[in-house]
Coordinates of N, CA and C in Angstrom, one line a residue:
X1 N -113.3 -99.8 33.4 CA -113.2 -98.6 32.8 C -114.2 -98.5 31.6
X2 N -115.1 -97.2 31.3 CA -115.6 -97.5 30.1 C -114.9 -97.1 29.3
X3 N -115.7 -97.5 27.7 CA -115.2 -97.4 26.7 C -116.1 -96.5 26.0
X4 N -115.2 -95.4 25.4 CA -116.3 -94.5 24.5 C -115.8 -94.4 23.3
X5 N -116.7 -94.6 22.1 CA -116.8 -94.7 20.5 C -116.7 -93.8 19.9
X6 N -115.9 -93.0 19.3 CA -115.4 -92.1 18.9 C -116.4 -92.1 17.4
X7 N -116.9 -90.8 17.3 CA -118.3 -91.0 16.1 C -117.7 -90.0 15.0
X8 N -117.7 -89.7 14.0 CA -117.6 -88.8 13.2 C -118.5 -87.5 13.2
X9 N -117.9 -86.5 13.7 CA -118.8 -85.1 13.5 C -118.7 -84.6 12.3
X10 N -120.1 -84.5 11.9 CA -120.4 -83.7 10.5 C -120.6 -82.2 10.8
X11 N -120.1 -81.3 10.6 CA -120.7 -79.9 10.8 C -121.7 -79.5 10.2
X12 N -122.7 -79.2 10.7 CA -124.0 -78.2 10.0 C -123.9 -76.9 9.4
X13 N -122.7 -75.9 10.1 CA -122.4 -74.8 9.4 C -121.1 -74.4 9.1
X14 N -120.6 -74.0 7.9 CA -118.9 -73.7 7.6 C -118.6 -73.6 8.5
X15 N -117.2 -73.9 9.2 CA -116.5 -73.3 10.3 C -115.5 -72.1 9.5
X16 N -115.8 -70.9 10.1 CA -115.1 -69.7 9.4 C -113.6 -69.7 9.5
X17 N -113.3 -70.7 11.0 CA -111.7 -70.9 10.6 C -110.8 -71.8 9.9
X18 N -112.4 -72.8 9.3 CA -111.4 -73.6 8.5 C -110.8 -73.3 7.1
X19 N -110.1 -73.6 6.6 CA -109.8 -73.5 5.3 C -110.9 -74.3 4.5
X20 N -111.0 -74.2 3.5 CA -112.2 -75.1 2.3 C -111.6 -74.9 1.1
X21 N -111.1 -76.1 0.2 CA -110.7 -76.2 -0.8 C -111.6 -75.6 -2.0
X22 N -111.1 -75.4 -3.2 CA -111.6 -75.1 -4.2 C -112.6 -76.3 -4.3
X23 N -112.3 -77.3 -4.5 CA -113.0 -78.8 -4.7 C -114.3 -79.0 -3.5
X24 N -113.9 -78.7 -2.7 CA -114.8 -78.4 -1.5 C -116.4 -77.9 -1.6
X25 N -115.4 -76.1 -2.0 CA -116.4 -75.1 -2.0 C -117.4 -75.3 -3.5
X26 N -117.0 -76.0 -4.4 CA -117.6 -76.4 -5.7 C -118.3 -77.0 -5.7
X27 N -118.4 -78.5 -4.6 CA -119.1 -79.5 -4.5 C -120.1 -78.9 -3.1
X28 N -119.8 -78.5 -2.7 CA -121.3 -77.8 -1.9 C -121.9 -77.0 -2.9
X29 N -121.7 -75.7 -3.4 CA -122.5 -75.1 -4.3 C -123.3 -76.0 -5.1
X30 N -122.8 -76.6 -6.2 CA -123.3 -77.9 -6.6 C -124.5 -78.9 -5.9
X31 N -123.8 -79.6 -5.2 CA -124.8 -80.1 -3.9 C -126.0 -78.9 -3.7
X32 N -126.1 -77.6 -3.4 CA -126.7 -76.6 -3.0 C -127.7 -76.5 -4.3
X33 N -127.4 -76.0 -5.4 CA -127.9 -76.1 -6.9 C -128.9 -77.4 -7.4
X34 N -128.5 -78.6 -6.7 CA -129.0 -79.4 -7.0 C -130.3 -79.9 -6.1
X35 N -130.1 -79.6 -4.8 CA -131.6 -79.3 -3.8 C -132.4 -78.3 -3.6
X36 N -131.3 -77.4 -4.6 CA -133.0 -76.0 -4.8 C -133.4 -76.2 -6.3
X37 N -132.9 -76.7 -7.1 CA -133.4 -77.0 -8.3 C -134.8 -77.5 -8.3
X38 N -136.1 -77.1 -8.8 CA -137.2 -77.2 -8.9 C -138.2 -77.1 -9.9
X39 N -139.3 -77.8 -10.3 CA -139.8 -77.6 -11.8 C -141.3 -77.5 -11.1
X40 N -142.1 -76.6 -12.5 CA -143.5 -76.6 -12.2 C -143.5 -75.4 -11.3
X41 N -144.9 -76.1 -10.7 CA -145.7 -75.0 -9.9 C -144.6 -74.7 -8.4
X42 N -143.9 -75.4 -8.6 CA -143.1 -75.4 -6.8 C -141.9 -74.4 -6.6
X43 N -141.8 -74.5 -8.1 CA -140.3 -73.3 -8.2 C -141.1 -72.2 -7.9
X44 N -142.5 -71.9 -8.5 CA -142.8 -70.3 -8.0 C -142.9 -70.5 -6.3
X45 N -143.4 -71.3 -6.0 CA -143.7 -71.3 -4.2 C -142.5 -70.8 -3.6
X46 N -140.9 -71.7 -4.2 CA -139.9 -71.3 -3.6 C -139.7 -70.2 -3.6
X47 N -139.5 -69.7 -4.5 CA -139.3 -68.5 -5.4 C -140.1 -67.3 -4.2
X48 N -141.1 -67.6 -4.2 CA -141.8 -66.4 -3.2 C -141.6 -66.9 -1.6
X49 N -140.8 -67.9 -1.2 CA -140.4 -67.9 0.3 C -139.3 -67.1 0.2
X50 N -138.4 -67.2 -1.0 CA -137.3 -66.5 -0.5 C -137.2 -64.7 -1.2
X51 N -138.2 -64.6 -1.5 CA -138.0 -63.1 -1.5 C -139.2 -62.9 -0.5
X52 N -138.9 -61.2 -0.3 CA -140.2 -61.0 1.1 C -140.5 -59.9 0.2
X53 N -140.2 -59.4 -1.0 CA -141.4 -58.3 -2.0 C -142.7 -59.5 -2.6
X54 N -143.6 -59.1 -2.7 CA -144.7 -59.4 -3.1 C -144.1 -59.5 -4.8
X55 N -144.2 -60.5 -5.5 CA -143.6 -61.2 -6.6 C -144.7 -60.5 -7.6
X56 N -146.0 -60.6 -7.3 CA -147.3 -60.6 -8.2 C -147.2 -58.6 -8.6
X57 N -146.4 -58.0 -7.7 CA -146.7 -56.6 -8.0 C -145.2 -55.7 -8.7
X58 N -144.4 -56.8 -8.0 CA -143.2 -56.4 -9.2 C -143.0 -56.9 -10.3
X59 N -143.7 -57.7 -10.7 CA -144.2 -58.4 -12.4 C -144.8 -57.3 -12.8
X60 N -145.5 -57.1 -12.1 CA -146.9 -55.5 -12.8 C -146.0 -54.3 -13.3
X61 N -145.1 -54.4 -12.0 CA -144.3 -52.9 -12.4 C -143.4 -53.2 -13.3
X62 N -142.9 -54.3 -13.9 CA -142.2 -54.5 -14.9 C -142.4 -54.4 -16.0
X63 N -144.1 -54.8 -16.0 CA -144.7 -54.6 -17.2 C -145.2 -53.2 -17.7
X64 N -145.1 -52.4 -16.6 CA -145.0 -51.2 -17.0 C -144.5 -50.4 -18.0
X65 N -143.3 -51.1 -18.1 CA -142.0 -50.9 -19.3 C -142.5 -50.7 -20.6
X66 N -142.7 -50.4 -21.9 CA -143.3 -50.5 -22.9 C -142.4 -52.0 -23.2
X67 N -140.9 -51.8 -23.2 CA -140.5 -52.6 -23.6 C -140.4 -54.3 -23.0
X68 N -140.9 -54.4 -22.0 CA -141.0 -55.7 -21.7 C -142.4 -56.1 -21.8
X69 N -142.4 -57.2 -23.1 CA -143.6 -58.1 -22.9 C -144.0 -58.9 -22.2
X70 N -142.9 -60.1 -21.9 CA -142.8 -61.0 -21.1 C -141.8 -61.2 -19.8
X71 N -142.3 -61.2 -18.7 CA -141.3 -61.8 -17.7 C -141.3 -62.7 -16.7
X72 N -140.6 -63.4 -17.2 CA -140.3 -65.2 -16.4 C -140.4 -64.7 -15.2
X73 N -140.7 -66.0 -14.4 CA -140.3 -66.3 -12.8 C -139.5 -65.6 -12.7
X74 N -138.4 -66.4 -13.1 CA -136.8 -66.5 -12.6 C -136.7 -65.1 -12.3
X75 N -136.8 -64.3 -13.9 CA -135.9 -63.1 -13.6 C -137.2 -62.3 -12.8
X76 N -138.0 -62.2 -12.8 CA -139.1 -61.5 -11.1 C -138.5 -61.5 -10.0
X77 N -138.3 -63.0 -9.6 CA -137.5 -63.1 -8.8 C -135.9 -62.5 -8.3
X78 N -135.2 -62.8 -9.2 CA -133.7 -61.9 -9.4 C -134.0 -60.3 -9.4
X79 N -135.4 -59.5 -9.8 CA -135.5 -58.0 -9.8 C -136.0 -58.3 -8.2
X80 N -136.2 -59.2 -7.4 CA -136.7 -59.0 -6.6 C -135.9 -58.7 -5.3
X81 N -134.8 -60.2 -6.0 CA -133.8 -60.2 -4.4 C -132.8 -59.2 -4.6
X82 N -132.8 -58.7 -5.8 CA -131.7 -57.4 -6.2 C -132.3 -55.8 -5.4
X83 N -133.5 -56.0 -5.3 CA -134.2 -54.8 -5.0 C -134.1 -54.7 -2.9
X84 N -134.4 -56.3 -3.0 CA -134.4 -56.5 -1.4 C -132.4 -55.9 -1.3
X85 N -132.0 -56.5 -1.8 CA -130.5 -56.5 -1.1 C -130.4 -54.9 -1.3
X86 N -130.5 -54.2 -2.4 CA -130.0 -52.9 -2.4 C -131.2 -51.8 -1.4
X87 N -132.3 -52.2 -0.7 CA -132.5 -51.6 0.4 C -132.1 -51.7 1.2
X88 N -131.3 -53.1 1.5 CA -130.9 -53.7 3.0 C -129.7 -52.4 2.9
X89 N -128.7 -52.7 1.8 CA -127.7 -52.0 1.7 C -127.6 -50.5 2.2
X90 N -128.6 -49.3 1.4 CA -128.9 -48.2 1.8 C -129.1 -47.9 3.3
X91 N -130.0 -48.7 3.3 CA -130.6 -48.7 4.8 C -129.2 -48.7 5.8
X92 N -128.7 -49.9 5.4 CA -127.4 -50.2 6.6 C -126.8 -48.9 6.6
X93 N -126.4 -48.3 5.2 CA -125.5 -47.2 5.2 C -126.2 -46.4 5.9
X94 N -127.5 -45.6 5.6 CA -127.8 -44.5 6.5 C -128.6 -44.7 7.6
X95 N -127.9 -45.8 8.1 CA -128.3 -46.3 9.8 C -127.0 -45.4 10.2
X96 N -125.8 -45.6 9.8 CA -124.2 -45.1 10.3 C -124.6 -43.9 10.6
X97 N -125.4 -43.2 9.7 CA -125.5 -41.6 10.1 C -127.1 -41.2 11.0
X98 N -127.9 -41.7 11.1 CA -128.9 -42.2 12.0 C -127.8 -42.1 13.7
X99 N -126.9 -43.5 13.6 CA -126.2 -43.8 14.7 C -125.5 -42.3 15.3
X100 N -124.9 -42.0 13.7 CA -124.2 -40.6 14.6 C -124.7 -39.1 15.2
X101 N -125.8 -39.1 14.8 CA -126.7 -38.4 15.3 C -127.4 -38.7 16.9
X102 N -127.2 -40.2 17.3 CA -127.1 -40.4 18.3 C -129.3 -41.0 18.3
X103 N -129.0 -41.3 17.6 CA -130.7 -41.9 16.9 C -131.1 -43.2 16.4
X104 N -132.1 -43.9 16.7 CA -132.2 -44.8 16.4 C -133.3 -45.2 15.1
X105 N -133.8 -44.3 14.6 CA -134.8 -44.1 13.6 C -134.1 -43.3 13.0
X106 N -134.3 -44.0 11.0 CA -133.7 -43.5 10.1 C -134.4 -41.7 9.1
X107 N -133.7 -41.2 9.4 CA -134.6 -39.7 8.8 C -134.0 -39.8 7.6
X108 N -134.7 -38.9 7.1 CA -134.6 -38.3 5.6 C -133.2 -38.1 5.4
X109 N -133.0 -36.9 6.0 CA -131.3 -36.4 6.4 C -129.9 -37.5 6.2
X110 N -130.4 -38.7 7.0 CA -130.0 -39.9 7.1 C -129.5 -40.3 5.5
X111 N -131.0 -40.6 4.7 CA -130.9 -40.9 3.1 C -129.9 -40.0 2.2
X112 N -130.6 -38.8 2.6 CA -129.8 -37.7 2.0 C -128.1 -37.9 2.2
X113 N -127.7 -38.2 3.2 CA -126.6 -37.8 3.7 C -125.7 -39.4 3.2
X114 N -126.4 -40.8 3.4 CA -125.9 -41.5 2.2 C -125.8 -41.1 1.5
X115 N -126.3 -40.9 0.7 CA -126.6 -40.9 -1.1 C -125.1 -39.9 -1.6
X116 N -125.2 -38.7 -0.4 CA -124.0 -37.7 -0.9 C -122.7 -38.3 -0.7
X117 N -122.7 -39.0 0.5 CA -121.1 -39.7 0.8 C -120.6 -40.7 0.2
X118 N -121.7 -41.5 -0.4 CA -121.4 -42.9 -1.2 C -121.5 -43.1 -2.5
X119 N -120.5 -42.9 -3.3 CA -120.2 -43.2 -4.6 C -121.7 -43.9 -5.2
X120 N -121.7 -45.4 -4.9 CA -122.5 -46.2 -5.3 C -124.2 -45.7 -5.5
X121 N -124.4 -44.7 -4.7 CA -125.6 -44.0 -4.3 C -125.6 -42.4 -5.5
X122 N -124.8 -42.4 -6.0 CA -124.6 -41.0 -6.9 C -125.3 -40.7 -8.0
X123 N -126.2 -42.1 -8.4 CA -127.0 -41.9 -9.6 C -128.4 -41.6 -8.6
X124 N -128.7 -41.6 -7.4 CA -129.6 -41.0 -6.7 C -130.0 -39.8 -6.0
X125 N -128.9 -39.4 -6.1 CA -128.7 -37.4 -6.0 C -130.0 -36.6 -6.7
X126 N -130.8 -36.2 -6.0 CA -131.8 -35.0 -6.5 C -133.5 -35.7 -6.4
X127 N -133.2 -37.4 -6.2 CA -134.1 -37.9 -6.6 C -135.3 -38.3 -5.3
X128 N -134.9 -37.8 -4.0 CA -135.6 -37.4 -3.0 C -136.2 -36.0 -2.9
X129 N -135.9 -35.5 -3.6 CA -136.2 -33.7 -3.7 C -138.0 -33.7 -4.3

């Protein structure tokens, strides 16, 4: 008969049905924090793999501001991935109304018709006009 060695499996990605302790989920974050942690010239390199806005032109537009003299990496970056997420977000919403229109390309109509249904969208009322 053979004999088979029973190995330890590490998982590569959460399993969503497992449970994960507090202690768990802290020491990954952690663990996570501590391999993206970066100094020097390499944090900007990261920094621009993980946003897909051009970094060098929303610095510019920041400085636009009278009131901003200076702006770090870091926070470029954070106006960056804040700006990526809140188009993903719009977008997803006025895909819904795209979809019910029976369409696969987002129209104007589409934006509009977010902006009026979703609270979160309400300081952008008039500003497509």
């Amino acid at each position: 008969m053979a004999e088979t060695a029973a190995t330890p499996v590490t998982p590569t990605e959460p399993d969503p049905d497992r449970c994960v302790s507090e202690e768990e989920s802290r020491g990954a974050e952690v663990e996570e924090e501590n391999t993206q942690q970066h100094t020097g010239p390499a944090a900007a390199v990261s920094h621009s793999r993980l946003s897909k806005l051009p970094l060098a032109r929303i610095k510019a537009l920041m400085k636009t501001d009278p009131d901003v003299s200076l702006a770090s990496q870091e926070s470029v970056f954070i106006i960056a991935k804040a700006t990526e997420l809140f188009v993903e977000m719009i977008a997803k919403d006025s895909l819904v109304y795209a979809q019910q229109g029976k369409r696969k390309t987002l129209q104007r109509k589409d934006l509009d018709n977010a902006i009026e249904a979703i609270d979160e969208f309400a300081f952008l009322e008039g500003t497509l006009d």
